[in-house]
Coordinates of C-alpha atoms in Angstrom, one line a residue:
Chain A
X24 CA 35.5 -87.5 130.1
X25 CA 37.1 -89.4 133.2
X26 CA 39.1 -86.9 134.2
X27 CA 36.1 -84.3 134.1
X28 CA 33.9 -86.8 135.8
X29 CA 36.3 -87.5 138.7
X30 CA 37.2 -83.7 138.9
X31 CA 33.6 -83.4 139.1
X32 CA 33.4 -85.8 142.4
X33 CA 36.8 -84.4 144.0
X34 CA 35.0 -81.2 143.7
X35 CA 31.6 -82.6 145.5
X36 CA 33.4 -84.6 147.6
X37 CA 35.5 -81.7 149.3
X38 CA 32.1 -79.6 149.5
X39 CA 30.9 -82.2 151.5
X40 CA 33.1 -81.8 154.0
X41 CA 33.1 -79.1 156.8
X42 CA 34.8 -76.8 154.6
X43 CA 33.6 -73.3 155.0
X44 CA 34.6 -72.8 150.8
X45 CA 31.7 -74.7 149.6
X46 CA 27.8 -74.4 149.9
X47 CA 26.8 -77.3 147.4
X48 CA 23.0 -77.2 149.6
X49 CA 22.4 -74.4 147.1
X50 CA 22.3 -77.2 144.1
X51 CA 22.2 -80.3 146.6
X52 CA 19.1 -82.7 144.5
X53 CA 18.2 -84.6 147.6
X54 CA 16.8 -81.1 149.0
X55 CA 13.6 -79.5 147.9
X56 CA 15.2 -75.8 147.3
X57 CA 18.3 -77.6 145.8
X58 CA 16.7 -79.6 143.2
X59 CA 14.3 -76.8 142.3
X60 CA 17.8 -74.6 141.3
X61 CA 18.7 -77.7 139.4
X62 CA 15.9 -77.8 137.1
X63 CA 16.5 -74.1 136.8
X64 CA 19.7 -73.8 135.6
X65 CA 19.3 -76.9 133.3
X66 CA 16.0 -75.4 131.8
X67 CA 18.5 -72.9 129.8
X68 CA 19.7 -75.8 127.8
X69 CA 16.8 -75.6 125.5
X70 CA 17.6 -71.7 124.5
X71 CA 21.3 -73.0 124.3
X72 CA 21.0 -75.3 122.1
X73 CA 18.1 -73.6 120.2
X74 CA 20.2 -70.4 119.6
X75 CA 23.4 -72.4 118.6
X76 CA 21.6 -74.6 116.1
X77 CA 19.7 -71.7 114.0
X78 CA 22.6 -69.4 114.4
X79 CA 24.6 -72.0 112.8
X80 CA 22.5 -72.9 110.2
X81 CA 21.9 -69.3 109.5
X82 CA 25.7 -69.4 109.2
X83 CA 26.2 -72.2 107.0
X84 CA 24.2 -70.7 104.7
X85 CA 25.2 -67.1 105.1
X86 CA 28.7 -68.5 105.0
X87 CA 28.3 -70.5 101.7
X88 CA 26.6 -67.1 100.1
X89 CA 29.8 -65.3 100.9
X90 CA 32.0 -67.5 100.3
X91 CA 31.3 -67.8 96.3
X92 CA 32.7 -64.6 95.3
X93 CA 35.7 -65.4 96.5
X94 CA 36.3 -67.8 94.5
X95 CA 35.6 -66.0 91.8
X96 CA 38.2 -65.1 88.9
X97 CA 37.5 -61.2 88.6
X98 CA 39.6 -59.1 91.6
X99 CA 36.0 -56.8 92.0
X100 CA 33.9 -59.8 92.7
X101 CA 36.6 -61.7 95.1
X102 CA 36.4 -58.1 96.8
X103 CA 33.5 -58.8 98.5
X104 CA 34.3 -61.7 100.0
X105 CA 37.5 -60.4 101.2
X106 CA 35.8 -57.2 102.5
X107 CA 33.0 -59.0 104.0
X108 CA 35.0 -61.8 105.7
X109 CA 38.0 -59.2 107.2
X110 CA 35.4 -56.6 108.9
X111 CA 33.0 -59.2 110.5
X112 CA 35.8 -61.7 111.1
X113 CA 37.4 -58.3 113.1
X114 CA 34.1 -57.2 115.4
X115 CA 34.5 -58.5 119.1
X116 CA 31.1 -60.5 119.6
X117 CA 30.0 -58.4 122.6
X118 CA 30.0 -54.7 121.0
X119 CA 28.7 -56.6 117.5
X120 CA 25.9 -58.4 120.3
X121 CA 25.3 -54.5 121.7
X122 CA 25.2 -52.6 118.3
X123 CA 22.4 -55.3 117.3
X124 CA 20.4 -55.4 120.2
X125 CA 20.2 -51.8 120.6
X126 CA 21.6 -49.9 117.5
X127 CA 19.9 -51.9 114.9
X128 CA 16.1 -50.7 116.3
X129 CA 17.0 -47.3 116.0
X130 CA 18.8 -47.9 112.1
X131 CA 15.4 -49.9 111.4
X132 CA 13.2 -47.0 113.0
X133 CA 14.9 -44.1 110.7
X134 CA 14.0 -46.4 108.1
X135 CA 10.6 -46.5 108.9
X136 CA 10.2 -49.7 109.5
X137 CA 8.9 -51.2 112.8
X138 CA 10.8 -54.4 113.3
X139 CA 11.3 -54.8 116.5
X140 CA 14.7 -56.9 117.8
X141 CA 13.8 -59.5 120.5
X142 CA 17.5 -61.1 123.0
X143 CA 16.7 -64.4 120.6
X144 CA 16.5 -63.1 117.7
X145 CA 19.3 -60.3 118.7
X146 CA 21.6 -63.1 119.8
X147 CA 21.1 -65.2 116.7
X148 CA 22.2 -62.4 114.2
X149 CA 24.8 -61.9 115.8
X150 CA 26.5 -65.2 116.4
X151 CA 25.3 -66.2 112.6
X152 CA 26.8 -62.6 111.2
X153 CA 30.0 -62.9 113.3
X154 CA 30.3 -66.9 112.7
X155 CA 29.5 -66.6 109.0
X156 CA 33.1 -64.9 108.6
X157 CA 34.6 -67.8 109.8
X158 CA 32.0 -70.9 107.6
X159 CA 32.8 -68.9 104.9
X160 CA 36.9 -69.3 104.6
X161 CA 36.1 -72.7 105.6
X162 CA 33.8 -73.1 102.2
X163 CA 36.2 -71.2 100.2
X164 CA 39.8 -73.3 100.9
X165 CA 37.2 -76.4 100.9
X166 CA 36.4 -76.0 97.7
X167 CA 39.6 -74.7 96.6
X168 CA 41.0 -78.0 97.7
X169 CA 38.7 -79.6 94.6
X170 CA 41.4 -79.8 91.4
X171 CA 40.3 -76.8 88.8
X172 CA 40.0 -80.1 86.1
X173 CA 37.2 -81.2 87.9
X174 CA 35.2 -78.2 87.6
X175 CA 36.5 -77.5 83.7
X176 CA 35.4 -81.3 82.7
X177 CA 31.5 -80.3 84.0
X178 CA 31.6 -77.1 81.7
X179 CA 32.6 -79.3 78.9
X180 CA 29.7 -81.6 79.6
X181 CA 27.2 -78.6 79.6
X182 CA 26.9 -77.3 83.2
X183 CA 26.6 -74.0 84.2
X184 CA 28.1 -73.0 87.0
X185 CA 25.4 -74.1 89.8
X186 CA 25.0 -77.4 88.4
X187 CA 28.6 -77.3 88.8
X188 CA 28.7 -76.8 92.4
X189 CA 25.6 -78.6 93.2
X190 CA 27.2 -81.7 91.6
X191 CA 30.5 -81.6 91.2
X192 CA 32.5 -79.4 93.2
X193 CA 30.7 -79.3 96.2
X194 CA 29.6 -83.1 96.7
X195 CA 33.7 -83.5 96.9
X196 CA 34.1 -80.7 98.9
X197 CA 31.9 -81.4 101.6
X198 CA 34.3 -84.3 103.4
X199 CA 37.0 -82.0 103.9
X200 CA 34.4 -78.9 104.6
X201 CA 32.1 -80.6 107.0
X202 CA 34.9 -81.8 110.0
X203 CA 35.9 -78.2 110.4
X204 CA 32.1 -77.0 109.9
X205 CA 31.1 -79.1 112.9
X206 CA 34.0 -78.2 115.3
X207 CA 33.1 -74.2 114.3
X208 CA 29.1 -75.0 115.9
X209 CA 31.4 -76.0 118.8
X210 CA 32.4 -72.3 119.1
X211 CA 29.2 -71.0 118.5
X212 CA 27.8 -73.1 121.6
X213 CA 30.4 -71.6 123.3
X214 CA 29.7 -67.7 122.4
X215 CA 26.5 -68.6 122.9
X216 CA 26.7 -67.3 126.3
X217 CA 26.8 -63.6 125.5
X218 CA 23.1 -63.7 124.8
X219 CA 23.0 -63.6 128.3
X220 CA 23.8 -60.2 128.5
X221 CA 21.2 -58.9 126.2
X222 CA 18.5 -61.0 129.0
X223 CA 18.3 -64.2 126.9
X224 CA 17.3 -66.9 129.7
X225 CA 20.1 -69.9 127.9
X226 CA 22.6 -71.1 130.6
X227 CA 24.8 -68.3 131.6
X228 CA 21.9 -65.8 131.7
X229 CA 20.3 -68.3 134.4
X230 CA 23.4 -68.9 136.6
X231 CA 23.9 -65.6 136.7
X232 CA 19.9 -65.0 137.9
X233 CA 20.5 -67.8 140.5
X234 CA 23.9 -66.2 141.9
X235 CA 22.5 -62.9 142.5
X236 CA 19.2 -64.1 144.9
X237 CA 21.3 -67.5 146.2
X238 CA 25.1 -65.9 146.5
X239 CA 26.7 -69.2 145.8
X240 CA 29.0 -68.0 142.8
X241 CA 31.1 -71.0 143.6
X242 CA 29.1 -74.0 143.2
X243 CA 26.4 -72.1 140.4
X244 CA 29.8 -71.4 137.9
X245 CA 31.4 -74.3 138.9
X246 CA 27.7 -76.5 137.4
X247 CA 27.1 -74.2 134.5
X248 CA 31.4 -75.1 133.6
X249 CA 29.8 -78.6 133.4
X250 CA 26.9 -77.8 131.3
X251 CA 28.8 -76.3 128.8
X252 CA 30.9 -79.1 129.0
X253 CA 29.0 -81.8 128.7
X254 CA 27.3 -80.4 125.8
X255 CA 30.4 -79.5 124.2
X256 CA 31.9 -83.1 124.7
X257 CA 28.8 -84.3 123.6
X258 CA 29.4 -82.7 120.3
X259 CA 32.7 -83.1 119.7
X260 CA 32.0 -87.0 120.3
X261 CA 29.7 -86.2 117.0
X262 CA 32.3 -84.7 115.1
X263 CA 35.0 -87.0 115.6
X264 CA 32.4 -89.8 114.6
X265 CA 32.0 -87.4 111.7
X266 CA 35.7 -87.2 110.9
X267 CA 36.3 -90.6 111.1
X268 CA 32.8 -91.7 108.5
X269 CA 34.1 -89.1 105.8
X270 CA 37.4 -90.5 106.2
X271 CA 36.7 -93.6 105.6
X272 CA 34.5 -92.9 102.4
X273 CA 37.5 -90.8 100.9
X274 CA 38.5 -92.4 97.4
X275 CA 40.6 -90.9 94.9
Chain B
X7 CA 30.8 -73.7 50.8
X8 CA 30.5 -76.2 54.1
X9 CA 30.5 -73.7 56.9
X10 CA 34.0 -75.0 59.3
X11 CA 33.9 -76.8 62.4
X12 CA 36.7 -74.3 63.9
X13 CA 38.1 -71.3 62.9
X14 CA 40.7 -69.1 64.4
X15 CA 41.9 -65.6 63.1
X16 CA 44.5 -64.3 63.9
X17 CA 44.1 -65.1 67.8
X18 CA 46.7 -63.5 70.5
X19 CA 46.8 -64.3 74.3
X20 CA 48.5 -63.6 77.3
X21 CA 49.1 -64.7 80.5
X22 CA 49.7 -61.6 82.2
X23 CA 53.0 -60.1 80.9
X24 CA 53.2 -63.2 78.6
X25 CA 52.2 -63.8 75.5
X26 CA 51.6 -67.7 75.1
X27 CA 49.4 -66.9 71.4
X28 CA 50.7 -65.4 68.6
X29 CA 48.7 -64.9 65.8
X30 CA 47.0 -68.4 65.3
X31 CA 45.2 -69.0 62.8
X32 CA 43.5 -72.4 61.8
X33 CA 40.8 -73.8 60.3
X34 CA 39.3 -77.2 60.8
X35 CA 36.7 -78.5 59.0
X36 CA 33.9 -80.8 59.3
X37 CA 35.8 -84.6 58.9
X38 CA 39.1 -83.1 59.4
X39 CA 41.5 -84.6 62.1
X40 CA 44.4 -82.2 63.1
X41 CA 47.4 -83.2 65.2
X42 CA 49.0 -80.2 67.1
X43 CA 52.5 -80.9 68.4
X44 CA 55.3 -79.0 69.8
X45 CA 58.0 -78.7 72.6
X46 CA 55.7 -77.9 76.3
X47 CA 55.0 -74.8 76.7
X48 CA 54.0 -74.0 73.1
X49 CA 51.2 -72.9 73.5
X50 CA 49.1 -75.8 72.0
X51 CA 47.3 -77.3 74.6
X52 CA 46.1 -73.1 75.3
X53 CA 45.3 -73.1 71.6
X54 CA 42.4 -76.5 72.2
X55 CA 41.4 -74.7 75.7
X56 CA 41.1 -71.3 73.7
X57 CA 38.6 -73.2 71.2
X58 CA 36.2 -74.2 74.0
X59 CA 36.7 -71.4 76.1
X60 CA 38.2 -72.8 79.3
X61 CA 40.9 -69.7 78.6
X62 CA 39.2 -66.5 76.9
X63 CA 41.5 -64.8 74.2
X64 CA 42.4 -61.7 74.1
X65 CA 43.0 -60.8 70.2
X66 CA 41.6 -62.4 67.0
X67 CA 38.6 -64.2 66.7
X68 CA 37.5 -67.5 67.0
X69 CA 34.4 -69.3 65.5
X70 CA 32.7 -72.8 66.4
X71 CA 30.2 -73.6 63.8
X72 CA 30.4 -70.0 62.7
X73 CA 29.2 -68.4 66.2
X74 CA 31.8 -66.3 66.5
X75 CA 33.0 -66.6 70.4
X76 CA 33.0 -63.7 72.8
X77 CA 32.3 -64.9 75.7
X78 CA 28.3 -64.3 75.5
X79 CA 26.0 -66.9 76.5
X80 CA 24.6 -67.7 73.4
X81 CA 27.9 -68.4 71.9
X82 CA 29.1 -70.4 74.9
X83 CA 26.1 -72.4 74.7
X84 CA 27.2 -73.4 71.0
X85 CA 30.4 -74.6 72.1
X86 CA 29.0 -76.6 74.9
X87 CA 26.6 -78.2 72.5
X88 CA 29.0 -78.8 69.8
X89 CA 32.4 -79.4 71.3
X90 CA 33.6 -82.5 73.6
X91 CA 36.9 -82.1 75.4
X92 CA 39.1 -84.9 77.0
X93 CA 41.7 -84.0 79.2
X94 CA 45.6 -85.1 79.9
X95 CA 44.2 -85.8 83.6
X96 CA 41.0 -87.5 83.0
X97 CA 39.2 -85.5 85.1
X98 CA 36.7 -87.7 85.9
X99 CA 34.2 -87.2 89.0
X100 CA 35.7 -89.4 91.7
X101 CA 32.7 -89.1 93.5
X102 CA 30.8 -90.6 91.2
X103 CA 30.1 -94.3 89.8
X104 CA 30.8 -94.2 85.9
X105 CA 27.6 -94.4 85.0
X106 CA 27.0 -91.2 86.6
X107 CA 29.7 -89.8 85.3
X108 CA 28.3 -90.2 81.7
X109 CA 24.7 -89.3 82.3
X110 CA 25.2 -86.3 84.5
X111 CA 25.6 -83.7 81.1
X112 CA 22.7 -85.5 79.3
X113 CA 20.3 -85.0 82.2
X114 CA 21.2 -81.7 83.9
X115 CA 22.3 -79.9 80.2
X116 CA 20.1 -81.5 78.0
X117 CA 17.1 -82.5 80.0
X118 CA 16.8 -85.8 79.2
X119 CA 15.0 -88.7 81.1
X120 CA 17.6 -91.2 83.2
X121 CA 16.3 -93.8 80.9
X122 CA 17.2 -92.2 78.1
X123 CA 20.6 -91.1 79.2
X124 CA 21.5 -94.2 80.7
X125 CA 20.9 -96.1 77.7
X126 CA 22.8 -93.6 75.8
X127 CA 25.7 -94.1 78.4
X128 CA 25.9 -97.6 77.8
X129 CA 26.0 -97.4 74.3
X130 CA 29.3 -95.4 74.4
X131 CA 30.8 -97.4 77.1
X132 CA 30.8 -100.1 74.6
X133 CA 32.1 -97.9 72.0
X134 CA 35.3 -97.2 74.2
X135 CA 34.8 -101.0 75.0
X136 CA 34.2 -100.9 79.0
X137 CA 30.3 -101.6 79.9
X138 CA 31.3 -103.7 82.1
X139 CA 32.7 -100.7 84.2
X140 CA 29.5 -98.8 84.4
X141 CA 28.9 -99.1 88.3
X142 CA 32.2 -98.5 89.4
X143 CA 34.2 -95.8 91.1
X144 CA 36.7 -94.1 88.2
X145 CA 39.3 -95.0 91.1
X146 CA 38.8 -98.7 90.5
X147 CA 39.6 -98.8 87.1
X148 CA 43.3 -98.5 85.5
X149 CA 44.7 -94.7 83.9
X150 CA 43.7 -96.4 80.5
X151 CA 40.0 -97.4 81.6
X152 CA 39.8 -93.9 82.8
X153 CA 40.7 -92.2 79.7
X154 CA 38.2 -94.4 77.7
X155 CA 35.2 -93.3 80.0
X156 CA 36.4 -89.7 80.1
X157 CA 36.0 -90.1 76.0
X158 CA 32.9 -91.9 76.7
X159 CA 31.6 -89.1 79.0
X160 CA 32.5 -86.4 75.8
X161 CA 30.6 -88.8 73.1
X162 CA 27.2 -88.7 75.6
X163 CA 26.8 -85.0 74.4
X164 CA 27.4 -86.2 71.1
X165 CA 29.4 -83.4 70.4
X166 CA 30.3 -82.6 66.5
X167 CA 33.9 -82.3 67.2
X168 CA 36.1 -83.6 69.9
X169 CA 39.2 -82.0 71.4
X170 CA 41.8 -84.1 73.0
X171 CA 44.5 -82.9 75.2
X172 CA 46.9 -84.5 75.4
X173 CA 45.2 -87.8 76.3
X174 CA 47.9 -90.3 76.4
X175 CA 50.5 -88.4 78.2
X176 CA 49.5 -89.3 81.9
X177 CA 49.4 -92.9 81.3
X178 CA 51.1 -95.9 81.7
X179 CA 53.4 -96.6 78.6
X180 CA 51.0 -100.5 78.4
X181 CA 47.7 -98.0 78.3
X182 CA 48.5 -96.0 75.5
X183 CA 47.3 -98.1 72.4
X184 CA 43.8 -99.1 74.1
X185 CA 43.4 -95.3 74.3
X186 CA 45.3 -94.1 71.3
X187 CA 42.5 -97.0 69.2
X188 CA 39.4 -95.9 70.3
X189 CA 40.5 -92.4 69.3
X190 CA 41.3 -93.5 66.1
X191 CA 38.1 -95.5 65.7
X192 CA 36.5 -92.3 66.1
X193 CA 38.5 -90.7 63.4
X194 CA 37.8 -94.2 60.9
X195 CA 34.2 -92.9 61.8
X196 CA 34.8 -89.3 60.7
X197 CA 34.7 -87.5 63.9
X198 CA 36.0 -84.0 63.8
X199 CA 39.1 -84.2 66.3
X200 CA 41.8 -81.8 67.0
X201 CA 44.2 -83.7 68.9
X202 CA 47.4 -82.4 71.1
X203 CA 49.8 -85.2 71.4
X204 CA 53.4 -86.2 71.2
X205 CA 52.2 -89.7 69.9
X206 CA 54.1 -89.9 66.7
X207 CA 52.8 -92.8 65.2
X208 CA 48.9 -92.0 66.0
X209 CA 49.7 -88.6 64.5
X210 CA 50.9 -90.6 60.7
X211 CA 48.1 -92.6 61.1
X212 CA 44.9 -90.4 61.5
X213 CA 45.7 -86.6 60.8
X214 CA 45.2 -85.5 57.6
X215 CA 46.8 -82.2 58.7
X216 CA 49.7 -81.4 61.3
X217 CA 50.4 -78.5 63.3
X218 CA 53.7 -77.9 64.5
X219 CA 53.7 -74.9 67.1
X220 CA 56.7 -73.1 68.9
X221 CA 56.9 -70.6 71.5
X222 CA 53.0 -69.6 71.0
X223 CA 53.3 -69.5 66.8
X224 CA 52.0 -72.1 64.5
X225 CA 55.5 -72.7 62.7
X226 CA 54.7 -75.2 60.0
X227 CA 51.4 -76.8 59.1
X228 CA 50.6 -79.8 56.4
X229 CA 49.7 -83.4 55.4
X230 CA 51.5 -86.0 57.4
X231 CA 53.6 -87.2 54.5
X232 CA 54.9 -83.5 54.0
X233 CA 55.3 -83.3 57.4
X234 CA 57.6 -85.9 58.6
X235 CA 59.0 -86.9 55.2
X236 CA 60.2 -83.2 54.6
X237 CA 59.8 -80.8 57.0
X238 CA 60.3 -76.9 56.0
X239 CA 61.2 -75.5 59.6
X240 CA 64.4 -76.2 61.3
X241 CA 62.7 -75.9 64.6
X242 CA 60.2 -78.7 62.9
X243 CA 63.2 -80.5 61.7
X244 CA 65.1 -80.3 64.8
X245 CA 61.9 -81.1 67.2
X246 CA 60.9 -84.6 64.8
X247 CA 64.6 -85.1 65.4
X248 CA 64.3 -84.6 68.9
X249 CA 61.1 -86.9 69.3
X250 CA 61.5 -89.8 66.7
X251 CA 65.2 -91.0 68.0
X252 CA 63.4 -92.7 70.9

């Protein structure tokens, strides 16, 4: 955090200067024009963090779905996990982000349905389809990780296999599941910024806008770097609080 | 004719290319308390896991209560409600207080009120002699504490007959009688039990009928007295050898 902070300042500092590199008037606060581009890069924070939370909770679901057949005994069943998790887990986000956005409309339309596919919606799909891949091998070795006794001693108290999870396998699963869980929403913040391609207005989509009318590439990348960051920091500071409460509240 | 608690005809399985059943057959009825011993790798704790379908056979047939088990819902449900099992490991849920350990089955299997279950919990922990234990963590209490709330945890189904695998062989030599007593308590109280142990001296004392198994075969069964005072098999004679010198 220090080091970014500082990095931060050595970077102001030097555009403060008569250096003909930097421009930092186009994002200066004590000016009118400066402080208006402020609030308007910032302003994507709320689409940021709005896309990353429902694709992700999209995703832990979606993730937990597909990652119960592969823990099934029968080959067919584990199938579909395998074949599920290998193809998404293979599809770069941007052609997945493109074949939603605009190939998914035209599949819906031969179908003769009228849904249409709005950049938020687009962009969630896609980052809860291509992170879902990745929640669900996190599900899967977490509850492997649970001894098979434990879920053999709630059959022979009468559970059927949901109470089984809902109460005894995945209750104990959850401390090592959630750590990794967290630090995965991480790279959905991250990925995130593809939406911007597709016209969502999140962070990336509005530096881009502000570059293009202000031509200060430099100093509009160098502050959206530093959004992402201090979100990201932000949330790793919650995981590692995470890591460290589950630890703690691990007993035999 | 009393219908039997268990009965198995003529039951094969395999592990992939190997065959750890061959040809079982074994009836136990309603009172009786059999002993299954053998070398590891017998095939006898398979034979207790075959009877509550944690494994599923492949040949033969196997009846609880007469419901003849394939795997069906129905039948599954009769094991469920009629069989208790207690492990070698415990298994207890270590996320779980003991108390919660007991009355989860009651209340999510049978439907019954908290109340109702708890009260039944407690009942059974001072059966196996540990209500004091109720709102700990299983990882609080020693191997032997464990075992007795893993039995208690079987009773609060209130099964008709009670498999035991094993239950003495992960614990400390010092825990063995307070877990080897409450099983024969049960017995003194004419539980059904089929029991898989290499405990000797429990075996004289409860069974009324031993199984020796070897290499996936029942090789010899009979009364205790026939049993260790004159044993028919060599690979009996050569296994009570083997186990009694210590």
């Amino acid at each position: 955090m220090r080091i970014v902070l500082s990095l931060a300042a050595l970077l102001a500092l030097s555009g403060c200067g008569s250096s003909d590199i930097w421009g930092w008037y186009v994002v200066n606060p004590m000016t009118a024009s400066g402080w208006t581009n402020i609030k308007f890069l910032v302003n994507g924070m709320g689409a940021t963090i709005l896309l990353s939370v429902i694709a992700a909770s999209i995703s832990i679901v979606l993730g937990l779905l597909v990652a119960l057949p592969g823990l099934s005994e029968r080959r067919g069943i584990r199938a579909i996990n395998r074949f599920y998790v290998e193809i998404v887990r293979a599809i770069p986000l941007l052609p997945m982000l493109f074949w939603v956005f605009y190939g998914l409309p035209i599949v819906f339309k031969s179908m003769g349905l009228s849904i249409q596919i709005d950049p938020f919606w687009g962009a969630i799909i896609t980052l809860a389809l291509s992170d879902s891949a990745f929640t669900a091998e996190i599900y899967r070795a977490g509850i492997q990780s649970i001894a098979k006794g434990q879920a053999e001693a709630a059959k022979t108290v009468g559970l059927n296999y949901f109470q089984t999870m809902r109460y005894v396998v995945l209750p104990q699963a959850i401390r090592r599941i959630l750590p990794p869980l967290a630090n995965q929403f991480i790279y959905i913040v991250k990925m995130s910024a593809f939406a911007s391609v597709i016209g969502m207005q999140e962070l990336t989509r509005r530096a881009n806008e502000l570059v293009v009318t202000e031509y200060r590439p430099l100093e509009i990348y160098s502050l959206l770097i530093v959004e992402y960051l201090v979100l990201v920091l932000i949330i790793s500071a919650g995981v590692r609080w995470l890591e460290r409460k589950m630890g703690s509240d691990e007993r035999g | 004719m009393t219908q039997d608690a268990i009965e198995m005809i003529d039951v094969d399985k395999w592990f992939g290319d190997f065959q750890v059943l061959k040809g079982i057959n074994l009836n136990v009825k309603p009172g009786d308390r059999v002993v299954i011993c053998g070398p590891s790798g017998s095939g006898k704790s398979t034979v207790v896991r075959c009877i509550n379908r944690l494994e599923a056979h492949q040949k033969g047939v196997i009846k609880i209560g007469g419901v003849v088990q394939d795997g069906s819902a129905a039948a599954l449900e009769a094991i469920r409600s009629e069989v208790g099992m207690v492990f070698q490991q415990f298994n207890l849920f270590p996320h779980l207080s003991v108390m919660e350990n007991l009355v989860l089955g009651p209340m999510k299997a049978r439907g019954m009120t908290r109340k109702d279950a708890e009260v039944r919990a407690m009942k059974y922990l001072e059966r196996v002699r540990i209500p004091e234990q109720a709102l700990k963590r299983p990882s609080q209490l020693s191997g032997g504490q464990q075992q007795r709330v893993a039995i208690a945890r079987s009773l609060c189904m209130e099964p008709k007959v009670m498999l035991f695998d094993e239950p003495t062989s992960a614990l400390d030599p010092e825990m063995i009688s307070e877990v080897l007593d409450v099983i024969v308590e049960l017995a003194e109280e004419g539980m059904t039990m089929v029991v898989v142990t290499h405990e000797m001296g429990f075996a004289r004392k409860v069974a009324d009928q031993m199984v020796f198994m070897d290499k996936g075969e029942i090789v010899e069964t009979g009364t205790p007295e026939d049993f260790f005072n004159a044993p028919k098999s060599e690979r009996t004679q050569a296994f009570l050898k083997q186990i009694l010198q210590h």
